[in-house]
Amino acid sequence: MRRAIMAAVTSSLLDDALARYWGYTEFRPLQREAMEAILAGRDSLVVLPTGGGKSLCFQAPAVVRPGLAVVVSPLISLMKDQVDTLVGNGVPAALYNSSLTGAEKTRVAAGLREGRYRLLYVSPERLVGEGSDGFLTLLESCDVSFIAVDEAHCISQWGHDFRPEYRQLAQLRERLPGISLQAYTATATARVRRDIMAQLGLHDPVELVGGFDRPNLLYRVLPRASLKRQILDVVARHKGEAGIIYCISRREVEALAAWLTTEGTPALPYHAGLGEAERSGNQDAFLRERVDVIVATVAFGMGIDRSNVRFVVHAGSPRSIEHYQQESGRAGRDGLEAECLLIYSAADFMKWRVMLESNGELNDGNIALLRQMEQYAASVGCRHQYLAEYFGDRYTRDGCGACDFCLDELEPSPEPVLLARQILSCVARVGQRFGSTHVASVLRGHASDQVVSRGHNTLSTFGLLPEASVGEVRGYIQQLRAFDLLRTTDDMYAVLTLTPKGLALLKDETSCPDLSLARQRPPRKDATRARSRVDTESWEGVDRALFERLRAIRLETARERAVPPYVIFHDATLREMARLRPDSLDAFRAVKGVGARKADDLGERFLTAIREHAV
Ligand code: ADP
Ligand code: ZN
């Protein structure tokens, strides 16, 4: 009975804190359960997708329960943003890491002794390993209530950002008895999840695993044709918005960033080969909205998390669906619509094989991952469903309203088996000695010098697909590869050959019953694209000009205070303001995402702009 009452009381404290400090009235899925686990003194493992609201899961309980919450976070730049946001919302918080000056460290240490903070952000190196002892002694005197381990997959070798120091975090319980441990991550296969629980030594943890689907992301896939044109199209769709463009190699990153800049879209490169100063400078320029587009290598980019990234383009395929999920997931963290475009070609998978080979990582596991990525790219069906099911979720929605397939941008071939057999027999007729460009020429009836000099213009397969474009035929070939009907040789000639399955289909047309092939529907005349459901809804009733005006004021405020703009307000909050057009401080306070502190601090400034903005 007493427990039930206590639970009800603390639960309503959470509601109050959420409204007062963050200006939110509802919990996202599993947030309340995650918070209650902490309040009950339990350990927990929380898996929520990017943008699912993991930070609040430990921040709100830290405000509500007595004692200090320690947050372990692997990235110094993100730590600073989180602390700035908390302080801006009126929550006493601090960070302690190698970026602090001696004087700052002294100040934070004094604050800790006085019990001034609700949350303390630290890097793992602070807590474990050499030189951490003094710091732990300080923490021993601080009444630490729990430790939240953010990006907990870093503890696992099976995850994508292994950090050895994470391995030692379990020892903290010896130094700080009575604390509970909370782990948070966005990516966790069952194997990584088990690893996190074991390595952190979680005691009977509350395990909360949310769905992986991100309904606000619009997924598109395009076979690479004219890459620059394809990239310019996306950038034009997102004028003035933030985007990340991923390339496979550093060289491509540099070239693309320079080229985009000359085309009138300022873009900065970001990869591990840059010097520390340039890299963090470019990252900072992106986070602070001095530049909107960043070009990065796929292997890199954990620090370039800005909450209002509206598009993520992969100019080449990543090496696994896990990587794709992680990288494309940097779009739309604020819950608003965002576009994730994968532009791929068979050459990408070849490049990865070469790279894995030279790193000694070309094993069956990685080959299978690569293959699955290729299958995703070439698949003809709902992308949300594909990704959700890949990660073990059931996807029950009928039509996501946010992928190229569901938006009817793909045109499934009415006779895929016939089409496949035409292409396969062409590959056979040219003696399995040519690549896709040549095969496409023959099929399209293009009497190039190459084709004529080999006499391939006299083949029965010459001109079988006269209407198809080169890109279209290459797209089909790619899809046939993914269905394991065709293969390309691993050398630089990328010669197309038939697989046993491909040979079987040539002999017996019923041998591949679930085959589906599709081409891109030609773009509409006005070159616009369909918008996703979330896109339409989130702009409903929003005065766009006012939204832009509010963005400008946010940027101005952010520059004055030397913080990134999203630390002031998220885009979602600005849109809400531009929708509701509050005309009093009370009305301003009622806007989702405006807490009490923010309303006092910034209300007048934003209200003035709203009033001055003519209807
Ligand atoms: P994650 O760490 O899971 O990627 P964040 O903690 O950064 O996600 O949250 C993503 C966004 O969602 C942030 O802008 C945050 O303010 C917002 N958010 C979190 N919880 C809620 C909620 N209950 N209601 C509205 N917005 C929320
Ligand atoms: Zn779909």
XYZ file of C-alpha atoms and ligand atoms in Angstrom:
643
model
C 0.000 0.000 0.000
C 2.675 2.430 1.080
C 4.705 1.502 -1.969
C 1.734 2.119 -4.224
C 1.199 5.564 -2.746
C 4.901 6.350 -2.984
C 4.892 5.262 -6.601
C 1.914 7.477 -7.377
C 3.566 10.429 -5.687
C 6.881 10.050 -7.480
C 5.087 9.487 -10.741
C 3.279 12.783 -10.440
C 6.589 14.426 -9.495
C 7.875 13.236 -12.846
C 4.903 14.815 -14.616
C 5.565 18.084 -12.818
C 9.276 18.068 -13.616
C 8.625 17.296 -17.268
C 6.249 20.244 -17.604
C 8.231 22.670 -15.517
C 11.757 22.093 -16.837
C 11.132 20.795 -20.328
C 7.680 22.114 -21.189
C 6.434 18.666 -22.218
C 3.090 17.234 -21.190
C 3.423 13.673 -22.422
C 5.970 10.928 -22.157
C 7.342 9.219 -25.199
C 6.948 5.419 -25.280
C 8.818 3.692 -22.413
C 10.118 6.942 -20.940
C 7.927 6.730 -17.868
C 8.836 3.077 -17.272
C 12.521 3.906 -17.623
C 12.234 6.763 -15.134
C 10.303 4.684 -12.639
C 12.983 2.011 -12.719
C 15.465 4.618 -11.495
C 13.138 5.957 -8.841
C 12.645 2.407 -7.561
C 16.420 2.023 -7.223
C 16.598 -0.690 -9.877
C 19.224 -1.140 -12.585
C 17.978 -0.797 -16.137
C 18.860 -1.314 -19.770
C 16.931 0.992 -22.081
C 17.041 0.589 -25.860
C 15.260 3.378 -27.699
C 15.808 4.593 -31.234
C 17.747 7.788 -31.893
C 15.476 10.694 -31.097
C 13.403 8.434 -28.863
C 14.165 10.635 -25.869
C 16.729 8.642 -23.913
C 18.285 11.668 -22.215
C 15.068 12.563 -20.458
C 14.865 9.019 -19.042
C 17.702 9.818 -16.646
C 17.480 13.602 -16.510
C 13.951 13.793 -15.099
C 14.606 11.266 -12.282
C 17.828 13.107 -11.482
C 15.741 16.199 -10.822
C 13.124 14.351 -8.802
C 15.162 12.095 -6.534
C 17.728 13.162 -3.951
C 21.439 12.749 -4.588
C 23.662 13.313 -7.568
C 23.228 11.572 -10.910
C 26.457 10.851 -12.779
C 26.170 10.547 -16.565
C 28.901 8.767 -18.512
C 29.073 9.984 -22.069
C 31.718 9.221 -24.704
C 31.646 12.539 -26.523
C 32.851 15.762 -25.024
C 30.996 17.974 -27.506
C 27.647 16.328 -26.848
C 28.243 16.525 -23.122
C 28.603 20.254 -23.304
C 25.397 20.666 -25.290
C 23.443 18.561 -22.853
C 24.727 20.494 -19.894
C 24.047 23.835 -21.589
C 20.512 22.695 -22.377
C 19.907 21.537 -18.809
C 21.221 24.756 -17.329
C 19.112 26.740 -19.810
C 16.087 24.810 -18.572
C 16.919 25.630 -14.963
C 18.414 22.273 -13.969
C 21.732 22.605 -12.095
C 24.199 20.475 -14.037
C 27.920 20.422 -14.767
C 30.499 18.485 -16.683
C 33.952 17.324 -15.740
C 36.378 16.265 -18.442
C 39.684 17.031 -20.084
C 38.256 20.099 -21.854
C 38.042 22.040 -18.566
C 40.743 24.469 -17.436
C 42.238 24.096 -13.981
C 40.091 26.916 -12.630
C 36.921 25.387 -14.065
C 37.762 22.056 -12.480
C 38.209 23.707 -9.115
C 34.863 25.461 -9.483
C 33.010 22.263 -10.418
C 34.685 20.357 -7.556
C 33.558 23.039 -5.120
C 30.033 22.866 -6.530
C 30.035 19.109 -6.060
C 31.108 19.418 -2.429
C 28.318 21.904 -1.807
C 25.797 19.557 -3.431
C 24.917 22.196 -5.983
C 24.285 19.923 -8.993
C 21.578 17.415 -9.877
C 23.590 15.951 -12.754
C 27.275 15.585 -13.497
C 28.477 14.563 -16.973
C 31.824 12.805 -17.162
C 33.888 10.934 -19.710
C 34.616 7.283 -18.890
C 38.324 8.049 -18.445
C 37.420 10.234 -15.454
C 35.857 7.352 -13.590
C 38.137 4.444 -14.328
C 41.776 3.834 -15.025
C 44.800 5.891 -14.236
C 44.344 9.114 -12.349
C 40.683 8.549 -11.596
C 41.250 7.891 -7.926
C 41.140 11.457 -6.692
C 38.017 12.116 -8.634
C 36.314 9.040 -7.188
C 37.212 10.161 -3.708
C 35.449 13.408 -4.472
C 32.394 11.508 -5.732
C 32.339 9.363 -2.581
C 31.481 12.478 -0.642
C 28.673 13.471 -3.042
C 25.818 11.079 -2.319
C 25.727 9.666 -5.846
C 22.323 8.084 -6.430
C 22.813 6.475 -9.816
C 25.115 6.290 -12.814
C 23.643 6.599 -16.294
C 25.792 5.090 -19.033
C 24.929 6.741 -22.337
C 25.781 5.063 -25.670
C 26.168 1.858 -23.716
C 26.882 -0.203 -26.841
C 30.395 1.256 -26.666
C 31.033 -1.430 -24.073
C 30.660 -4.202 -26.623
C 33.073 -5.305 -29.283
C 30.036 -6.282 -31.322
C 28.770 -2.725 -31.260
C 29.995 -0.119 -33.719
C 32.009 2.185 -31.442
C 33.928 0.022 -29.044
C 35.498 1.965 -26.143
C 37.686 -0.186 -23.896
C 37.291 2.093 -20.837
C 33.591 1.280 -20.775
C 34.603 -2.238 -19.785
C 35.712 -1.097 -16.359
C 32.637 0.834 -15.377
C 31.226 -2.125 -13.451
C 33.954 -1.590 -10.844
C 32.308 1.650 -9.797
C 29.900 -0.191 -7.562
C 32.783 -1.150 -5.296
C 33.722 2.472 -4.781
C 30.194 3.817 -4.665
C 28.084 1.165 -2.936
C 24.335 1.692 -3.075
C 24.243 3.278 -6.503
C 22.173 1.811 -9.300
C 23.422 1.520 -12.896
C 21.407 2.538 -15.939
C 22.430 1.778 -19.516
C 21.094 3.498 -22.653
C 21.645 2.798 -26.304
C 19.929 3.131 -29.656
C 21.487 0.118 -31.290
C 21.429 -3.219 -29.703
C 21.051 -6.564 -31.258
C 20.308 -9.225 -28.660
C 24.012 -10.057 -28.555
C 25.059 -6.493 -27.762
C 22.287 -6.233 -25.184
C 23.532 -9.336 -23.356
C 27.043 -8.003 -23.547
C 26.048 -4.683 -21.987
C 24.271 -6.387 -19.090
C 27.148 -8.741 -18.430
C 29.956 -6.215 -18.774
C 28.253 -3.598 -16.633
C 27.247 -6.274 -14.125
C 23.649 -5.103 -14.031
C 21.617 -6.639 -11.176
C 18.258 -7.972 -12.290
C 17.790 -4.980 -14.593
C 14.511 -3.612 -15.874
C 14.873 -4.213 -19.604
C 13.025 -1.825 -21.879
C 13.324 -2.224 -25.628
C 11.418 0.154 -27.853
C 10.546 -0.233 -31.501
C 13.255 0.559 -34.011
C 11.070 2.256 -36.554
C 11.510 5.984 -37.062
C 8.269 7.043 -38.714
C 9.501 10.594 -39.329
C 12.307 9.437 -41.626
C 11.561 9.207 -45.333
C 13.728 6.479 -46.903
C 14.673 6.568 -50.567
C 17.144 4.491 -52.563
C 18.560 5.398 -55.973
C 20.984 3.461 -58.140
C 23.909 5.792 -58.743
C 23.611 7.392 -62.169
C 24.858 10.966 -62.287
C 25.840 11.403 -58.681
C 26.319 15.154 -58.729
C 22.899 15.745 -60.270
C 21.377 13.354 -57.735
C 23.013 15.192 -54.847
C 22.066 18.616 -56.166
C 18.434 17.478 -56.354
C 18.337 16.557 -52.681
C 20.176 19.671 -51.595
C 17.702 21.770 -53.590
C 14.791 20.058 -51.859
C 16.281 21.104 -48.531
C 17.429 24.630 -49.144
C 18.539 26.319 -45.918
C 18.234 23.072 -43.962
C 20.893 20.950 -42.337
C 22.216 17.810 -43.989
C 24.987 15.222 -43.817
C 26.410 13.597 -46.929
C 28.340 10.377 -46.372
C 31.016 9.085 -48.744
C 33.103 5.937 -48.516
C 36.559 7.498 -48.890
C 38.263 10.621 -47.566
C 39.193 11.680 -51.061
C 35.533 11.669 -52.109
C 34.652 13.649 -48.998
C 37.140 16.392 -49.814
C 36.159 16.567 -53.476
C 32.437 16.637 -52.837
C 32.617 19.282 -50.107
C 34.712 21.551 -52.340
C 32.459 21.020 -55.329
C 29.231 21.673 -53.399
C 30.721 24.908 -52.114
C 31.473 26.103 -55.632
C 27.921 25.147 -56.606
C 26.604 27.606 -54.034
C 25.982 25.252 -51.115
C 28.727 25.834 -48.548
C 29.834 22.448 -47.214
C 32.651 21.296 -44.942
C 34.526 17.988 -44.859
C 34.701 15.734 -41.808
C 36.829 12.605 -41.574
C 39.447 10.937 -39.439
C 42.282 12.148 -41.674
C 41.764 15.809 -40.785
C 43.817 17.406 -38.057
C 42.113 17.635 -34.682
C 41.714 21.417 -34.938
C 40.142 21.380 -38.373
C 37.862 18.509 -37.528
C 36.489 20.016 -34.362
C 36.274 23.402 -36.092
C 34.147 21.944 -38.880
C 32.008 20.029 -36.428
C 31.469 23.176 -34.423
C 30.535 25.187 -37.516
C 27.886 22.593 -38.297
C 26.499 22.374 -34.759
C 26.337 26.153 -34.480
C 24.631 26.577 -37.836
C 27.470 28.479 -39.447
C 27.320 25.864 -42.176
C 24.407 23.592 -42.997
C 25.990 20.799 -44.970
C 28.752 18.503 -43.829
C 30.380 15.795 -45.949
C 31.753 12.905 -43.889
C 33.172 9.430 -44.248
C 30.768 6.646 -43.384
C 33.184 5.308 -40.816
C 33.014 8.522 -38.898
C 30.688 11.191 -37.644
C 29.404 10.372 -34.194
C 30.088 13.972 -33.159
C 28.049 15.583 -35.873
C 24.734 15.222 -34.123
C 22.593 18.256 -34.667
C 18.967 17.730 -33.750
C 17.508 19.399 -36.847
C 19.329 17.447 -39.547
C 16.716 17.326 -42.331
C 18.548 15.060 -44.762
C 21.212 12.370 -44.743
C 22.560 11.260 -48.100
C 24.780 8.251 -48.593
C 26.714 8.887 -51.803
C 27.962 5.305 -51.462
C 26.578 2.353 -49.585
C 27.615 1.696 -45.990
C 28.966 -1.734 -45.111
C 25.975 -3.036 -43.184
C 22.353 -2.267 -42.409
C 23.453 -1.609 -38.810
C 25.763 1.142 -40.035
C 23.078 2.482 -42.328
C 20.596 2.623 -39.473
C 23.090 4.392 -37.245
C 24.173 6.952 -39.848
C 20.817 7.678 -41.431
C 19.434 7.832 -37.899
C 21.252 11.119 -37.360
C 18.450 12.716 -39.380
C 15.369 14.068 -37.641
C 16.368 13.580 -34.023
C 13.883 16.272 -33.120
C 11.052 14.072 -34.361
C 10.311 16.242 -37.383
C 10.346 14.975 -40.958
C 13.695 14.191 -42.578
C 14.890 12.446 -45.723
C 17.387 9.579 -45.856
C 18.620 8.897 -49.357
C 20.897 6.018 -50.249
C 22.636 6.351 -53.630
C 24.440 3.109 -54.355
C 26.117 1.071 -56.999
C 27.643 -2.379 -57.283
C 31.060 -0.736 -57.137
C 30.461 0.245 -53.481
C 30.222 -3.338 -52.347
C 33.343 -4.149 -54.283
C 35.157 -1.269 -52.580
C 34.118 -2.523 -49.173
C 35.353 -6.012 -49.922
C 38.724 -4.610 -50.899
C 38.853 -2.481 -47.760
C 37.772 -5.313 -45.463
C 40.298 -7.568 -47.141
C 43.167 -5.151 -46.603
C 42.140 -4.710 -42.938
C 42.029 -8.462 -42.475
C 38.321 -8.200 -41.718
C 36.922 -10.044 -44.693
C 35.224 -12.881 -42.824
C 31.903 -14.640 -43.347
C 30.153 -12.385 -40.854
C 31.146 -9.184 -42.614
C 30.445 -10.624 -46.039
C 26.947 -11.561 -44.914
C 26.386 -8.050 -43.531
C 27.541 -6.520 -46.802
C 25.257 -8.793 -48.741
C 22.263 -7.887 -46.579
C 22.961 -4.222 -47.181
C 22.997 -4.878 -50.904
C 19.704 -6.721 -50.638
C 18.118 -3.824 -48.798
C 19.265 -1.401 -51.493
C 17.885 -3.522 -54.304
C 14.658 -4.527 -52.565
C 11.268 -3.596 -53.936
C 8.960 -3.041 -51.000
C 8.315 -0.833 -48.005
C 11.680 0.332 -46.594
C 10.351 0.934 -43.085
C 9.006 -2.580 -42.972
C 12.268 -4.000 -44.306
C 14.377 -2.218 -41.692
C 11.995 -2.923 -38.822
C 11.920 -6.622 -39.636
C 15.666 -6.755 -40.104
C 16.034 -5.596 -36.508
C 13.510 -8.139 -35.300
C 10.459 -5.901 -34.975
C 7.095 -6.807 -36.372
C 5.832 -4.134 -38.702
C 2.076 -4.108 -38.939
C 1.351 -0.784 -40.594
C 0.043 -1.076 -44.085
C 2.008 1.474 -46.080
C 4.383 3.708 -44.138
C 3.676 6.859 -46.157
C 7.384 7.626 -45.900
C 9.430 5.579 -48.363
C 9.988 5.576 -52.101
C 7.977 2.380 -52.475
C 4.936 3.537 -50.499
C 5.041 6.960 -52.152
C 4.827 5.196 -55.489
C 8.191 6.390 -56.785
C 9.178 2.866 -57.768
C 7.515 1.180 -60.664
C 7.490 -2.581 -60.181
C 8.030 -4.462 -63.401
C 4.822 -6.220 -64.516
C 6.803 -9.225 -65.755
C 9.913 -9.518 -63.612
C 10.722 -13.093 -64.650
C 10.635 -12.266 -68.339
C 12.764 -9.176 -67.767
C 15.260 -11.119 -65.660
C 15.586 -13.812 -68.306
C 16.210 -11.218 -71.006
C 19.048 -9.707 -69.026
C 20.505 -13.040 -67.937
C 20.495 -14.368 -71.464
C 22.253 -11.233 -72.678
C 24.967 -11.812 -70.085
C 25.256 -15.378 -71.369
C 25.328 -14.307 -75.030
C 28.226 -11.902 -74.533
C 30.097 -14.860 -73.092
C 30.068 -13.689 -69.448
C 33.018 -11.511 -70.332
C 31.668 -7.952 -69.996
C 30.525 -5.534 -67.339
C 27.171 -3.892 -66.854
C 27.802 -0.889 -69.128
C 28.411 -3.144 -72.109
C 25.502 -5.433 -71.287
C 23.243 -2.397 -70.917
C 24.353 -1.079 -74.337
C 23.536 -4.373 -76.011
C 20.122 -4.639 -74.331
C 19.243 -1.071 -75.242
C 20.314 -1.609 -78.847
C 23.054 0.978 -78.652
C 25.485 0.219 -81.479
C 28.576 1.635 -79.790
C 32.040 0.997 -81.229
C 32.636 -1.562 -78.495
C 29.405 -3.366 -79.317
C 29.870 -3.327 -83.087
C 33.536 -4.347 -82.993
C 32.560 -7.498 -81.069
C 29.662 -8.190 -83.351
C 27.285 -7.920 -80.428
C 24.853 -5.901 -82.518
C 23.947 -9.125 -84.254
C 23.015 -10.996 -81.071
C 19.377 -11.949 -80.545
C 19.429 -9.971 -77.282
C 20.544 -6.777 -79.038
C 17.846 -4.133 -78.586
C 15.552 -6.216 -76.351
C 14.971 -3.214 -74.068
C 14.944 -0.261 -76.467
C 12.948 2.034 -74.181
C 15.079 1.610 -71.057
C 17.661 4.152 -69.935
C 21.187 3.114 -68.965
C 20.417 3.846 -65.316
C 17.333 1.700 -65.455
C 19.144 -1.332 -66.888
C 21.982 -0.914 -64.404
C 19.363 -0.785 -61.663
C 17.876 -4.105 -62.799
C 21.321 -5.680 -62.962
C 21.959 -4.532 -59.420
C 18.692 -6.059 -58.293
C 19.549 -9.336 -60.013
C 22.829 -9.348 -58.102
C 20.950 -8.894 -54.860
C 18.707 -11.822 -55.784
C 21.882 -13.826 -56.344
C 21.083 -14.418 -60.023
C 24.098 -12.491 -61.276
C 27.557 -11.934 -59.851
C 30.344 -9.523 -60.712
C 33.956 -10.585 -60.621
C 36.049 -9.104 -57.865
C 38.667 -7.596 -60.172
C 38.720 -4.140 -61.698
C 36.784 -5.318 -64.772
C 33.657 -6.177 -62.770
C 32.592 -8.754 -65.336
C 29.026 -10.032 -65.033
C 28.605 -13.781 -64.701
C 25.634 -16.038 -64.031
C 25.236 -17.751 -60.689
C 23.850 -21.298 -60.447
C 20.553 -19.681 -59.460
C 20.734 -17.460 -62.546
C 21.416 -20.440 -64.788
C 18.483 -22.247 -63.219
C 16.169 -19.335 -64.021
C 17.276 -19.390 -67.648
C 16.370 -23.068 -67.845
C 13.215 -22.987 -65.757
C 11.138 -19.845 -65.472
C 9.403 -21.016 -62.298
C 12.634 -21.408 -60.335
C 12.606 -17.979 -58.698
C 9.010 -17.373 -57.616
C 9.462 -14.334 -55.363
C 11.455 -12.269 -57.838
C 10.486 -8.616 -58.115
C 12.219 -5.893 -60.088
C 11.469 -2.207 -60.289
C 12.626 0.997 -61.842
C 12.482 4.579 -60.710
C 9.399 6.297 -61.995
C 10.448 9.302 -64.064
C 10.340 12.435 -61.867
C 7.341 14.685 -62.244
C 7.549 17.638 -64.603
C 7.909 20.202 -61.827
C 10.725 18.061 -60.348
C 9.066 18.052 -56.928
C 8.805 14.928 -54.878
C 5.980 13.505 -52.857
C 6.055 14.480 -49.193
C 5.686 12.069 -46.350
C 2.717 12.081 -44.023
C 4.846 13.377 -41.143
C 6.148 16.152 -43.382
C 2.663 17.356 -44.255
C 1.378 17.075 -40.700
C 4.275 18.782 -38.989
C 3.874 21.874 -41.203
C 0.100 21.957 -40.791
C -0.956 25.483 -39.840
C 2.645 26.676 -39.459
C 3.391 30.170 -40.723
C 6.618 29.392 -42.592
C 7.817 32.947 -42.767
C 7.346 33.315 -39.038
C 9.173 30.036 -38.460
C 12.141 31.366 -40.430
C 12.020 34.621 -38.467
C 12.063 32.685 -35.185
C 14.975 30.618 -36.433
C 16.891 33.817 -37.091
C 16.183 35.059 -33.589
C 17.250 31.745 -32.156
C 20.509 31.923 -34.076
C 21.117 35.459 -32.861
C 20.439 34.437 -29.251
C 22.659 31.379 -29.608
C 25.558 33.473 -30.947
C 25.255 35.919 -28.054
C 25.402 33.067 -25.592
C 27.966 30.996 -27.470
C 25.833 27.859 -27.534
C 24.462 25.874 -30.486
C 20.971 27.027 -31.542
C 19.179 23.811 -30.577
C 20.258 24.406 -27.005
C 17.946 27.453 -27.063
C 14.870 25.783 -28.620
C 14.362 22.786 -30.886
C 12.880 23.249 -34.358
C 9.750 21.444 -33.211
C 9.214 24.108 -30.555
C 9.727 26.947 -33.050
C 7.223 25.363 -35.405
C 4.743 25.088 -32.576
C 5.235 28.800 -31.853
C 4.726 29.635 -35.525
C 1.581 27.540 -35.484
C 0.004 28.792 -32.264
C 1.316 32.385 -32.429
C 1.091 32.923 -28.652
C 0.384 36.535 -27.657
C 0.989 36.421 -23.896
C 3.556 34.948 -21.578
C 0.988 32.424 -20.383
C 0.241 31.335 -23.908
C 3.988 31.149 -24.579
C 4.506 28.916 -21.575
C 1.880 26.531 -22.925
C 3.889 25.889 -26.090
C 5.266 22.333 -26.144
C 8.982 22.460 -25.431
C 8.919 25.702 -23.426
C 9.693 25.200 -19.744
C 9.152 27.776 -17.009
C 12.754 28.924 -16.980
C 12.901 29.347 -20.764
C 9.652 31.304 -20.761
C 11.023 33.771 -18.201
C 14.333 33.977 -19.948
C 13.320 34.240 -23.584
C 9.554 34.785 -23.635
C 9.562 38.521 -24.268
C 12.113 38.299 -27.005
C 10.210 35.684 -28.981
C 6.789 37.167 -28.208
C 7.898 40.515 -29.608
C 8.953 38.858 -32.837
C 5.649 37.004 -33.068
C 3.655 40.192 -32.470
C 5.692 42.159 -34.968
C 5.265 39.529 -37.622
C 2.364 40.723 -39.777
C -0.314 38.118 -40.406
P 17.982 10.208 -27.939
O 19.073 10.463 -26.946
O 17.147 9.024 -27.590
O 18.457 10.177 -29.346
P 17.048 12.776 -27.132
O 17.088 12.520 -25.694
O 18.121 13.598 -27.750
O 16.954 11.389 -27.899
O 15.629 13.383 -27.498
C 15.290 13.686 -28.819
C 14.360 14.873 -28.863
O 13.081 14.547 -28.330
C 14.860 16.043 -28.056
O 14.614 17.199 -28.814
C 13.994 16.014 -26.808
O 13.858 17.287 -26.243
C 12.685 15.499 -27.355
N 11.859 14.824 -26.344
C 12.257 13.900 -25.441
N 11.238 13.493 -24.685
C 10.142 14.172 -25.102
C 8.758 14.189 -24.712
N 8.316 13.417 -23.728
N 7.929 15.026 -25.371
C 8.380 15.803 -26.376
N 9.667 15.822 -26.806
C 10.544 15.028 -26.170
Zn 6.952 2.272 -46.931
